[in-house]
CSV table of C-alpha atoms and ligand atoms in Angstrom, one decimal:
chain,number,residue,atom,x,y,z
A,2,MET,CA,-1.7,-18.6,-85.0
A,3,GLU,CA,1.8,-18.4,-83.5
A,4,LYS,CA,3.6,-21.6,-82.8
A,5,ASN,CA,5.0,-22.5,-79.5
A,6,LEU,CA,7.7,-24.9,-78.5
A,7,ASN,CA,6.4,-27.5,-76.0
A,8,VAL,CA,8.6,-29.7,-74.0
A,9,ILE,CA,7.0,-33.2,-73.6
A,10,ILE,CA,8.5,-34.1,-70.2
A,11,GLU,CA,7.2,-37.7,-70.3
A,12,LYS,CA,9.2,-38.3,-73.6
A,13,CYS,CA,12.5,-37.1,-72.1
A,14,PRO,CA,14.4,-39.8,-70.2
A,15,GLN,CA,16.0,-37.0,-68.1
A,16,ASN,CA,19.2,-39.0,-67.7
A,17,HIS,CA,21.7,-37.2,-69.9
A,18,LYS,CA,22.9,-33.8,-70.9
A,19,CYS,CA,20.4,-32.5,-73.5
A,20,PRO,CA,22.3,-32.2,-76.9
A,21,ALA,CA,19.6,-29.9,-78.3
A,22,VAL,CA,20.7,-27.1,-75.9
A,23,ASN,CA,23.8,-26.6,-78.2
A,24,VAL,CA,21.7,-26.7,-81.4
A,25,CYS,CA,19.6,-23.7,-80.4
A,26,PRO,CA,20.9,-20.6,-82.2
A,27,VAL,CA,19.6,-18.2,-79.6
A,28,GLU,CA,20.3,-20.1,-76.4
A,29,ALA,CA,16.6,-20.4,-75.6
A,30,LEU,CA,16.9,-23.9,-74.1
A,31,ILE,CA,18.0,-24.2,-70.5
A,32,GLN,CA,18.7,-27.4,-68.7
A,33,GLU,CA,19.3,-27.8,-65.0
A,34,GLY,CA,21.2,-31.0,-64.3
A,35,PHE,CA,19.7,-33.8,-66.3
A,36,SER,CA,16.2,-32.5,-66.1
A,37,ALA,CA,14.1,-32.0,-69.2
A,38,PRO,CA,15.1,-28.6,-70.8
A,39,ARG,CA,13.0,-25.5,-70.3
A,40,VAL,CA,12.3,-23.1,-73.1
A,41,ASP,CA,12.7,-19.3,-72.8
A,42,LEU,CA,9.8,-18.4,-75.1
A,43,ASP,CA,10.9,-14.7,-75.1
A,44,LYS,CA,14.2,-15.8,-76.8
A,45,CYS,CA,12.8,-18.7,-78.9
A,46,ILE,CA,12.4,-17.8,-82.6
A,47,ARG,CA,10.5,-21.0,-83.3
A,48,CYS,CA,13.0,-22.2,-85.8
A,49,GLY,CA,12.4,-25.9,-85.1
A,50,LYS,CA,16.0,-26.9,-85.0
A,51,CYS,CA,15.8,-28.5,-81.6
A,52,SER,CA,12.5,-30.1,-82.5
A,53,ASN,CA,14.1,-31.8,-85.5
A,54,PHE,CA,17.1,-32.7,-83.5
A,55,CYS,CA,15.7,-34.4,-80.4
A,56,PRO,CA,15.7,-38.2,-81.0
A,57,LYS,CA,13.0,-38.7,-78.4
A,58,LYS,CA,10.7,-36.1,-80.0
A,59,ALA,CA,10.4,-34.4,-76.7
A,60,LEU,CA,10.6,-30.9,-78.2
A,61,VAL,CA,7.5,-30.2,-80.2
A,62,LEU,CA,6.8,-27.1,-82.2
A,63,GLU,CA,3.1,-26.7,-82.7
B,13,LIG,S1,12.7,-23.7,-81.8
B,13,LIG,FE1,14.7,-22.9,-82.4
B,13,LIG,S2,15.0,-21.0,-81.2
B,13,LIG,FE2,13.3,-22.2,-80.2
B,13,LIG,S3,14.3,-23.3,-78.6
B,13,LIG,FE3,14.3,-24.7,-80.4
B,13,LIG,S4,16.2,-24.3,-81.4
B,13,LIG,FE4,15.9,-22.6,-80.0
């Protein structure tokens, strides 16, 4: 079964620039303002880097 990256919006405080955006090697994370980032699943290679990086565990690869 293919994994998907889910953004758990309730876990993201949405009050800062998402540092995980710069961790993604394929620019699949998009943040507008301080909102929780969105994932472009067409670009995402499911590498898990953002998931491991987010201190709030708001990015979940499952
Ligand atoms: S899993 Fe990897 S490719 Fe997908 S959004 Fe996160 S860092 Fe980017």
